[in-house]
Coordinates of C-alpha atoms in Angstrom, one line a residue:
M21 CA 9.1 -7.8 -25.9
G22 CA 12.2 -7.2 -27.5
I23 CA 13.1 -3.1 -27.3
S24 CA 15.1 -1.5 -29.6
A25 CA 18.7 -0.2 -27.7
G26 CA 18.0 3.3 -30.1
A27 CA 14.6 3.4 -29.0
K28 CA 14.9 3.2 -25.2
H29 CA 16.5 4.7 -22.4
W30 CA 17.7 2.6 -19.4
G31 CA 19.0 2.9 -16.0
K32 CA 20.3 1.3 -13.3
L33 CA 18.8 0.1 -9.4
F34 CA 20.8 2.2 -7.5
P35 CA 19.0 3.6 -4.3
G36 CA 20.8 3.8 -1.8
S37 CA 20.8 5.4 2.6
S38 CA 21.8 3.2 5.1
V39 CA 19.0 1.4 7.9
R40 CA 19.1 -1.5 10.5
F41 CA 17.0 -4.7 8.8
G42 CA 15.3 -7.8 10.9
T43 CA 13.4 -9.8 13.0
N44 CA 13.6 -13.2 14.5
S45 CA 17.2 -14.1 14.9
L46 CA 20.2 -11.7 14.8
V47 CA 23.0 -13.1 12.8
C48 CA 25.8 -10.4 12.8
S49 CA 28.7 -11.2 10.3
R50 CA 32.1 -9.1 10.0
F51 CA 34.3 -8.8 6.2
R52 CA 36.9 -7.0 4.3
R53 CA 35.6 -6.4 1.3
N54 CA 38.8 -4.4 -0.9
G55 CA 40.6 -2.7 2.0
F56 CA 37.9 -1.7 3.7
R57 CA 36.2 -3.3 7.0
F58 CA 31.9 -3.4 7.1
V59 CA 30.5 -4.4 10.3
A60 CA 26.7 -5.1 8.9
S61 CA 24.1 -7.0 11.1
G62 CA 20.5 -8.8 9.6
T63 CA 18.3 -11.4 10.6
A64 CA 15.9 -14.6 9.1
G65 CA 12.8 -15.5 9.8
R66 CA 11.9 -19.2 10.8
N67 CA 14.2 -21.4 8.5
G68 CA 15.4 -18.4 6.5
G69 CA 19.5 -17.9 7.0
V70 CA 22.5 -15.9 6.9
V71 CA 25.6 -17.4 5.5
A72 CA 28.9 -16.7 4.1
M73 CA 31.0 -17.0 1.8
S74 CA 34.4 -16.9 0.1
E75 CA 35.5 -15.6 -2.8
G76 CA 38.8 -15.2 -2.9
E77 CA 39.2 -12.6 -0.7
T78 CA 36.2 -11.1 0.2
L79 CA 33.6 -12.4 1.8
Q80 CA 30.3 -11.9 1.1
R81 CA 26.8 -12.9 3.6
M82 CA 24.6 -14.8 1.2
F83 CA 20.9 -14.6 2.7
T84 CA 20.0 -18.9 2.7
W85 CA 16.5 -19.6 1.4
P86 CA 14.5 -23.1 3.8
D87 CA 14.2 -25.1 0.6
K88 CA 17.2 -25.3 -2.4
K89 CA 14.1 -26.4 -5.1
K90 CA 11.7 -24.4 -4.4
P91 CA 10.7 -21.3 -6.2
R92 CA 11.9 -18.8 -4.9
V93 CA 10.1 -15.1 -5.2
C94 CA 11.9 -11.6 -4.0
I95 CA 9.2 -8.6 -3.3
L96 CA 11.0 -6.1 -2.7
G97 CA 8.5 -2.8 -0.8
G98 CA 6.3 -3.7 1.5
G99 CA 3.2 -1.0 0.9
F100 CA -0.6 -2.3 -0.9
G101 CA 1.9 -3.6 -3.3
G102 CA 4.1 -6.0 -1.9
L103 CA 3.0 -6.8 1.2
Y104 CA -0.3 -8.0 -1.2
T105 CA 1.3 -9.5 -3.4
A106 CA 3.0 -11.4 -0.3
L107 CA -0.7 -12.1 0.6
R108 CA -2.6 -13.1 -2.4
L109 CA 0.1 -15.8 -3.1
E110 CA -0.6 -17.2 0.1
S111 CA -4.2 -17.6 -1.1
L112 CA -3.2 -19.1 -3.8
T113 CA -3.6 -23.1 -4.4
W114 CA -0.4 -24.7 -4.9
P115 CA 1.4 -28.2 -6.0
A116 CA 3.2 -29.2 -3.1
D117 CA 6.5 -29.3 -5.2
K118 CA 5.9 -25.3 -6.3
K119 CA 4.4 -23.4 -3.4
P120 CA 7.0 -20.8 -3.2
Q121 CA 10.0 -19.4 -1.1
V122 CA 8.6 -16.0 -0.2
L123 CA 11.3 -12.9 1.3
L124 CA 9.4 -9.5 1.7
V125 CA 11.4 -6.6 2.5
D126 CA 11.3 -3.4 3.5
Q127 CA 12.7 -0.2 4.8
S128 CA 9.6 0.0 8.1
E129 CA 8.9 -3.0 10.1
R130 CA 5.4 -1.5 9.7
F131 CA 2.4 -1.0 7.2
V132 CA 1.2 1.8 6.3
F133 CA -2.2 1.8 5.5
K134 CA -1.5 5.3 4.2
P135 CA -5.1 7.2 2.9
M136 CA -5.7 7.7 6.4
L137 CA -3.0 8.9 7.7
Y138 CA -5.9 11.9 7.5
E139 CA -7.4 10.6 10.5
L140 CA -4.2 10.3 13.0
L141 CA -4.0 14.3 12.6
S142 CA -7.2 14.0 14.3
G143 CA -7.3 12.0 16.1
E144 CA -10.1 9.7 15.0
V145 CA -7.7 6.1 14.6
D146 CA -5.5 5.1 16.7
A147 CA -1.5 4.5 15.3
W148 CA -1.0 0.7 15.8
E149 CA -5.4 0.1 13.4
I150 CA -3.4 1.1 9.9
A151 CA 0.2 0.4 10.5
P152 CA 0.7 -2.8 11.9
R153 CA 3.8 -3.9 12.0
F154 CA 4.4 -6.5 9.4
L155 CA 5.7 -9.7 12.0
D156 CA 2.4 -9.7 13.5
L157 CA 0.5 -9.1 9.9
L158 CA 3.0 -12.2 8.2
A159 CA 2.5 -14.0 12.0
S160 CA 0.8 -17.0 10.2
T161 CA 1.8 -17.7 6.9
G162 CA 4.7 -18.7 5.5
V163 CA 5.9 -15.1 4.1
Q164 CA 9.3 -13.7 5.3
F165 CA 10.5 -10.6 6.7
F166 CA 13.2 -8.4 6.4
Q167 CA 13.7 -5.1 7.5
D168 CA 16.5 -3.2 5.4
R169 CA 17.3 -1.1 2.0
V170 CA 17.8 -2.1 -1.2
K171 CA 21.7 -1.1 -2.6
S172 CA 21.7 -2.9 -5.8
L173 CA 20.2 -4.9 -7.9
H174 CA 21.7 -7.9 -10.8
P175 CA 19.6 -8.8 -12.6
S176 CA 20.3 -12.2 -14.8
D177 CA 17.6 -12.8 -17.1
H178 CA 17.3 -10.7 -19.7
L179 CA 16.7 -11.7 -23.1
G180 CA 18.7 -15.3 -24.7
M181 CA 20.8 -16.5 -21.3
Q182 CA 17.2 -18.3 -19.9
G183 CA 13.5 -19.5 -20.8
L184 CA 10.8 -18.1 -18.9
T185 CA 9.9 -21.0 -16.9
G186 CA 11.9 -23.2 -14.0
S187 CA 13.8 -22.9 -11.3
T188 CA 17.7 -21.1 -12.3
C189 CA 18.6 -18.0 -10.4
G190 CA 16.7 -14.9 -11.6
G191 CA 19.4 -12.9 -10.2
T192 CA 20.7 -11.3 -6.8
V193 CA 19.7 -8.0 -4.5
L194 CA 22.4 -6.3 -2.5
L195 CA 20.5 -5.0 0.3
E196 CA 22.4 -1.5 2.1
S197 CA 23.3 -4.0 5.4
G198 CA 25.9 -6.0 3.5
L199 CA 23.3 -9.2 2.7
H200 CA 22.7 -10.5 -0.9
V201 CA 19.9 -12.6 -1.8
E202 CA 19.2 -14.6 -5.1
Y203 CA 16.1 -14.5 -6.4
D204 CA 13.9 -17.0 -8.7
W205 CA 11.3 -14.1 -9.2
L206 CA 11.7 -10.3 -7.9
V207 CA 9.0 -7.8 -7.3
L208 CA 9.3 -3.9 -7.7
A209 CA 7.3 -2.2 -5.1
L210 CA 9.5 0.4 -3.7
G211 CA 6.9 2.9 -3.0
A212 CA 8.1 6.6 -3.9
E213 CA 8.8 9.5 -1.5
A214 CA 7.3 13.6 -1.9
K215 CA 9.8 15.7 -3.9
L216 CA 11.3 19.0 -2.2
D217 CA 14.0 19.8 -4.3
V218 CA 11.9 21.8 -6.8
V219 CA 11.9 24.7 -4.6
P220 CA 14.6 26.7 -2.6
G221 CA 13.7 26.4 0.7
A222 CA 11.4 23.3 0.6
L223 CA 14.0 21.0 1.8
E224 CA 14.6 22.5 5.1
F225 CA 11.7 24.3 5.8
A226 CA 8.6 22.2 4.5
L227 CA 7.7 19.3 5.5
P228 CA 6.4 16.4 4.2
F229 CA 3.1 13.8 4.6
S230 CA 3.3 10.6 3.0
N231 CA 4.4 8.2 5.5
L232 CA 3.9 7.5 9.0
E233 CA 7.1 8.9 10.1
D234 CA 5.6 12.4 8.1
A235 CA 2.1 12.6 9.9
S236 CA 4.0 11.6 13.5
M237 CA 6.1 14.8 13.0
V238 CA 3.1 17.0 11.7
D239 CA 0.9 16.0 14.7
N240 CA 4.0 17.1 17.3
K241 CA 5.1 19.9 15.3
L242 CA 0.9 20.8 15.8
K243 CA 1.6 20.2 19.1
A244 CA 3.5 22.4 19.9
L245 CA 2.3 24.9 18.4
E246 CA -1.2 24.5 20.2
R247 CA 0.9 24.6 23.4
K248 CA 3.0 27.7 22.7
N249 CA 0.1 29.6 21.2
F250 CA -2.3 28.4 24.3
A251 CA -1.4 30.7 26.2
K252 CA -0.6 34.1 23.8
H253 CA -3.8 33.8 22.4
S254 CA -2.7 33.8 19.0
I255 CA -4.1 32.3 15.6
I256 CA -0.9 29.1 14.6
S257 CA -1.0 29.9 10.8
V258 CA -0.1 26.9 8.7
A259 CA 0.4 26.8 3.9
V260 CA -0.7 23.7 2.6
V261 CA 1.0 23.9 -0.3
G262 CA -0.9 21.6 -3.0
C263 CA -4.9 21.6 -3.5
G264 CA -4.8 18.1 -5.0
Y265 CA -6.4 14.6 -2.6
A266 CA -3.3 15.0 -0.4
G267 CA -3.1 19.3 0.4
V268 CA -6.9 19.3 0.6
E269 CA -7.9 16.7 2.6
L270 CA -4.6 17.3 4.5
A271 CA -6.1 22.1 4.5
A272 CA -9.8 20.2 6.2
T273 CA -8.4 17.8 8.5
I274 CA -6.3 20.6 9.8
A275 CA -9.0 23.5 9.8
E276 CA -11.1 21.7 11.7
R277 CA -7.9 20.6 14.3
L278 CA -7.3 24.3 14.3
Q279 CA -11.1 25.8 14.5
D280 CA -10.9 29.0 15.9
R281 CA -7.3 28.8 16.9
G282 CA -4.9 28.8 14.0
T283 CA -5.5 29.8 10.0
V284 CA -5.8 28.1 7.1
Q285 CA -4.6 28.4 3.0
A286 CA -4.6 27.4 0.7
I287 CA -1.8 27.0 -2.4
N288 CA -2.4 25.4 -5.5
V289 CA -1.0 26.5 -9.3
E290 CA -4.8 24.7 -10.6
T291 CA -6.8 27.8 -10.8
T292 CA -9.1 24.8 -8.6
I293 CA -8.7 21.6 -6.5
C294 CA -8.5 18.3 -7.2
P295 CA -8.6 19.1 -10.3
T296 CA -9.2 15.4 -11.8
A297 CA -11.4 13.9 -8.9
P298 CA -15.0 13.8 -10.0
P299 CA -16.9 16.7 -9.7
G300 CA -19.6 15.6 -7.0
N301 CA -16.4 14.8 -4.1
R302 CA -14.9 18.2 -5.9
E303 CA -17.5 20.6 -4.8
A304 CA -18.2 18.5 -1.0
A305 CA -14.4 19.7 -0.3
L306 CA -15.3 23.1 -1.9
K307 CA -18.1 23.3 0.7
V308 CA -15.9 22.2 3.7
L309 CA -13.3 24.3 3.1
T310 CA -15.4 27.2 3.2
S311 CA -17.0 26.5 5.9
R312 CA -14.0 26.3 7.6
K313 CA -12.6 29.8 6.3
V314 CA -9.3 27.8 3.9
Q315 CA -8.2 30.2 2.0
L316 CA -7.7 29.2 -1.6
L317 CA -4.8 31.0 -3.3
L318 CA -5.6 29.2 -7.3
G319 CA -3.5 29.8 -9.8
Y320 CA 0.2 30.2 -7.6
F321 CA 3.1 28.3 -7.8
V322 CA 5.9 28.7 -4.2
R323 CA 8.8 30.1 -5.5
S324 CA 10.3 30.2 -2.8
I325 CA 10.5 29.2 1.5
R326 CA 12.6 30.8 4.1
R327 CA 12.7 31.1 7.7
V328 CA 11.9 34.0 9.0
G329 CA 15.5 35.6 10.3
D330 CA 15.7 37.4 14.1
G331 CA 15.2 41.0 14.2
E332 CA 13.5 40.4 10.7
A333 CA 10.5 42.5 9.8
S334 CA 7.9 40.6 7.2
T335 CA 8.4 44.1 4.9
G336 CA 10.7 44.7 1.7
L337 CA 8.4 43.6 -1.0
T338 CA 8.7 43.9 -4.8
E339 CA 5.6 46.6 -6.3
G340 CA 2.9 45.2 -7.4
E341 CA 3.0 41.7 -4.5
E342 CA 0.2 42.1 -1.8
V343 CA 0.5 41.1 1.8
H344 CA -1.4 38.2 3.7
D345 CA -1.4 37.5 7.6
M346 CA 1.7 39.5 8.3
E347 CA 2.7 39.1 11.9
A348 CA 5.9 37.8 12.4
E349 CA 7.5 37.7 15.5
P350 CA 10.7 38.8 16.2
N351 CA 13.6 34.9 16.3
S352 CA 10.2 32.7 16.2
D353 CA 10.1 30.2 14.4
K354 CA 8.3 31.1 10.8
Y355 CA 8.4 30.6 7.2
I356 CA 7.9 33.0 4.2
L357 CA 6.5 31.6 1.0
E358 CA 7.6 34.3 -2.1
L359 CA 4.3 32.9 -4.6
Q360 CA 4.1 33.3 -8.4
P361 CA 1.3 34.0 -10.4
A362 CA 0.7 30.8 -12.5
E363 CA -2.1 32.7 -14.2
R364 CA -2.7 36.5 -15.9
G365 CA -4.1 39.0 -13.9
L366 CA -2.2 37.8 -11.1
Q367 CA -0.3 39.3 -8.8
S368 CA 2.9 38.0 -6.4
Q369 CA 1.9 37.3 -2.8
I370 CA 4.1 37.0 0.3
L371 CA 2.4 34.1 2.4
E372 CA 4.2 33.7 6.8
A373 CA 3.5 30.7 8.3
D374 CA 4.0 28.8 10.7
L375 CA 4.0 25.9 9.1
V376 CA 4.6 25.0 5.6
L377 CA 3.0 21.2 4.5
W378 CA 3.9 19.7 0.6
T379 CA 1.7 17.5 -0.9
V380 CA 3.2 18.3 -4.4
G381 CA 5.6 15.8 -6.3
S382 CA 7.3 12.6 -5.7
K383 CA 9.6 10.7 -6.9
P384 CA 9.9 7.1 -7.6
L385 CA 12.4 5.0 -4.9
L386 CA 13.8 3.9 -7.8
P387 CA 18.0 5.1 -9.8
T388 CA 18.6 8.8 -12.2
L389 CA 19.0 7.3 -15.5
E390 CA 21.9 7.1 -16.6
P391 CA 23.0 6.4 -20.9
G392 CA 22.9 3.1 -22.3
N393 CA 21.9 0.1 -24.3
R394 CA 23.0 -3.3 -21.9
L395 CA 19.9 -5.4 -21.4
H396 CA 20.9 -6.3 -18.7
E397 CA 20.1 -3.1 -17.5
L398 CA 16.2 -1.7 -16.5
P399 CA 14.6 0.2 -18.8
L400 CA 13.6 3.5 -16.7
N401 CA 11.1 6.0 -17.8
A402 CA 11.8 9.7 -17.4
R403 CA 10.4 9.6 -14.3
G404 CA 12.7 6.4 -13.0
Q405 CA 10.5 3.9 -13.2
A406 CA 10.4 0.6 -15.3
E407 CA 8.6 0.1 -18.0
T408 CA 6.4 -3.2 -17.6
D409 CA 4.4 -4.8 -20.1
E410 CA 1.1 -5.5 -20.0
T411 CA 1.6 -8.5 -17.4
L412 CA 3.7 -6.2 -14.9
R413 CA 6.5 -8.1 -16.5
V414 CA 8.9 -5.4 -16.9
K415 CA 10.7 -5.2 -19.7
G416 CA 13.7 -7.2 -20.8
H417 CA 12.8 -9.3 -17.7
P418 CA 10.6 -12.0 -17.5
R419 CA 11.4 -12.8 -13.9
I420 CA 11.1 -9.2 -12.9
F421 CA 7.8 -7.4 -12.0
A422 CA 7.1 -4.4 -10.9
L423 CA 4.1 -2.2 -10.1
G424 CA 2.9 0.8 -8.2
D425 CA 5.1 3.7 -8.3
S426 CA 7.6 1.1 -9.5
S427 CA 6.0 0.5 -12.3
A428 CA 5.2 3.0 -15.5
L429 CA 2.2 1.1 -17.0
R430 CA 0.2 2.9 -19.2
D431 CA -4.3 2.5 -19.6
S432 CA -5.9 1.5 -23.4
N433 CA -5.6 5.0 -24.2
G434 CA -2.4 5.8 -23.5
R435 CA -2.3 7.6 -19.7
L436 CA 0.2 6.6 -17.2
L437 CA -2.2 5.0 -14.3
P438 CA -1.9 7.2 -11.6
A439 CA 0.1 6.3 -8.4
T440 CA -2.9 5.3 -5.7
A441 CA -3.3 2.7 -3.7
Q442 CA -7.0 1.7 -5.0
V443 CA -4.7 1.0 -8.3
A444 CA -1.4 -0.5 -6.8
F445 CA -4.4 -3.0 -4.7
Q446 CA -5.2 -3.9 -7.9
Q447 CA -1.7 -4.6 -9.6
A448 CA -0.8 -6.8 -6.2
D449 CA -3.8 -8.5 -7.7
F450 CA -2.6 -9.4 -10.7
T451 CA 0.8 -9.5 -9.5
G452 CA 0.3 -12.5 -7.3
W453 CA -2.1 -14.3 -9.9
N454 CA 1.0 -14.0 -13.0
L455 CA 3.9 -15.2 -10.1
W456 CA 1.2 -18.4 -10.7
A457 CA 1.0 -18.7 -14.5
A458 CA 4.6 -18.4 -14.5
I459 CA 6.4 -21.1 -11.6
N460 CA 3.3 -22.9 -13.2
G461 CA 4.0 -22.7 -17.3
R462 CA 0.5 -21.1 -17.5
P463 CA -0.1 -18.1 -19.5
L464 CA -0.5 -14.6 -17.7
L465 CA -3.4 -12.0 -17.5
P466 CA -3.1 -8.9 -18.7
F467 CA -3.7 -6.0 -16.3
R468 CA -7.0 -3.4 -16.5
F469 CA -7.5 -1.3 -14.1
Q470 CA -11.0 -0.9 -12.6
N471 CA -11.9 2.6 -11.2
L472 CA -14.2 2.0 -8.7
G473 CA -14.3 5.2 -8.1
E474 CA -12.8 7.8 -5.7
M475 CA -13.2 8.3 -1.8
M476 CA -11.3 11.6 0.6
T477 CA -11.8 12.2 4.1
L478 CA -12.1 16.1 5.1
G479 CA -12.7 15.7 8.8
R480 CA -13.8 13.5 12.0
N481 CA -17.2 12.8 10.1
D482 CA -16.6 14.0 6.5
A483 CA -16.0 12.7 4.0
A484 CA -17.5 12.3 0.4
L485 CA -17.7 8.6 -1.5
S486 CA -18.0 8.8 -5.2
P487 CA -18.6 5.3 -7.1
S488 CA -17.5 4.4 -10.4
F489 CA -20.9 1.9 -11.0
I490 CA -23.8 4.9 -10.5
E491 CA -22.8 7.4 -12.1
G492 CA -23.5 11.3 -10.2
L493 CA -24.2 10.3 -7.1
T494 CA -21.1 11.1 -4.2
L495 CA -22.1 10.1 -1.4
D496 CA -20.9 13.4 1.7
G497 CA -21.1 14.6 4.5
P498 CA -21.5 11.8 7.8
I499 CA -22.8 8.9 5.3
G500 CA -19.3 9.7 2.8
H501 CA -17.3 9.1 6.4
T502 CA -19.3 6.0 7.4
A503 CA -18.6 4.6 4.0
R504 CA -16.3 5.7 3.3
K505 CA -14.7 3.5 6.3
I506 CA -16.3 0.3 5.7
A507 CA -14.5 0.6 1.9
Y508 CA -11.1 0.9 4.3
L509 CA -11.8 -1.5 6.7
I510 CA -12.8 -4.5 4.6
R511 CA -8.8 -3.8 2.2
L512 CA -7.4 -3.8 5.3
P513 CA -4.3 -7.1 4.7
T514 CA -5.5 -9.8 7.1
D515 CA -8.6 -11.3 8.5
E516 CA -7.8 -11.1 11.9
H517 CA -6.1 -7.5 11.2
R518 CA -9.6 -6.4 10.0
L519 CA -11.6 -8.2 13.0
K520 CA -9.1 -5.8 15.8
V521 CA -9.6 -3.4 13.9
G522 CA -13.6 -3.6 12.6
I523 CA -13.9 -4.6 17.3
S524 CA -12.2 -0.6 18.4
W525 CA -14.1 1.7 15.5
F526 CA -17.1 -0.1 16.7
T527 CA -16.2 0.6 20.1
K528 CA -14.6 4.4 19.6
S529 CA -18.5 5.2 18.0
A530 CA -20.4 3.6 21.0
I531 CA -18.3 6.0 23.6
D532 CA -18.9 8.9 21.3
S533 CA -22.8 8.5 20.4
V534 CA -22.9 8.0 24.8
A535 CA -21.1 11.0 24.8
S536 CA -23.5 12.6 22.2
L537 CA -27.0 12.0 23.8
Q538 CA -25.3 12.8 27.5
N539 CA -24.5 16.3 26.2
T540 CA -28.0 16.5 24.2
L541 CA -29.7 15.7 27.2
S542 CA -27.2 18.3 29.2
K543 CA -28.6 21.0 27.5
V544 CA -31.9 19.4 27.6
L545 CA -32.7 19.3 31.3
S546 CA -30.5 22.8 31.3
G547 CA -32.6 24.1 29.2
P548 CA -35.3 27.7 30.2

């Protein structure tokens, strides 16, 4: 498990930005450090707490674990990787003195079932169904929850300092609120965020679609455009950058929502949509996009995005450029996208849109690389992901596990595993088991990803599903839509939440069926 210092790049963890955190009982503390005054607030769940410790002139706020003898597991990130690892640990059978205390830390108060964010735009689901609060999900467990961000990580488990088992401290996590958390075992599952800083203007004018806040912002923007354009009878123009799964699902959902009140243009640097998808999924998606008149601009990349200025005419194109949907109004919030061809034979183009959605690229919520070769630092790849062995332990750090977007793990062919919910979901199961094995002195299992198939939503009653265990089979249309919802219902985090959501979806389906039957009968009775 050793690594040659000259063969790898290493980096420290400093992913910081401020946000509140909390759960059950609030604790506030004021302290001084290096002449500066800090005010920090936090909360502790159940028997955990916060205490202030004096070190010379420095006061540190330390999280106190309920039991001084039992192993301490700190999980950073509450997505599919982090939350499901915590729940997996709860489900395992432990010796009385070995069951770990688990602390889950996430910057949000809600877990988000990201594959179903598109249904928020279509109105098919309610926010509570796919974004339950962590406190509600963990209420019947022993897992404690803090809402906070990670500022820095200080591991002490690098090789040569301590063994692989026992309860010796594995390191300390410093949270943005100023709280220090000592751990015996650490899980990195911090996820990723949209990468918007690669094209001029994208950061200022394009909206990402990767979390609950993004979905709410896009929905509110669409509602504002729908209200504004309703009286004018003008067309709403939406540009979607990227035609991977996220871009195609977004384009199909918005096109269905706007219908003849809007146009959707989808831009992709590849000459096809969803290039890594099974052929059946891609064909089903193309069929739906065509039927909803989504304009596909394939073989192009976005060179820049800018806002239409006051009194600016949408002209001034360079020779050879084409114009699409140039209907700008002075003083309106419209945006111009300059497209550069990625393939020969194509001409540069300029688009104009009321709304620009960005689905291309992501960056892990881990730090950028810094040069160095000290063993206590974490090995990171060029994307900022932690290098792990096949048991999902960070190389050189036997007490740190990494999964999902935080992990750089390769399959048997040497290719990095995709950053999908399916991968993180399976890795969480292995991480939970391997933590059990490590704590109990048992052999750890190597992770092997099993591709169960791929699914995508294409609207309120449309989806595509290609299971891997039946070659060439694709379920699309209403059947695919039903199969996808059932599959995701099964994957919701807890039995209680699954039951509540299942009842809600069944009720909505029954109401929709009755309404559809009434409409049909009304048409028949009013016919000639």
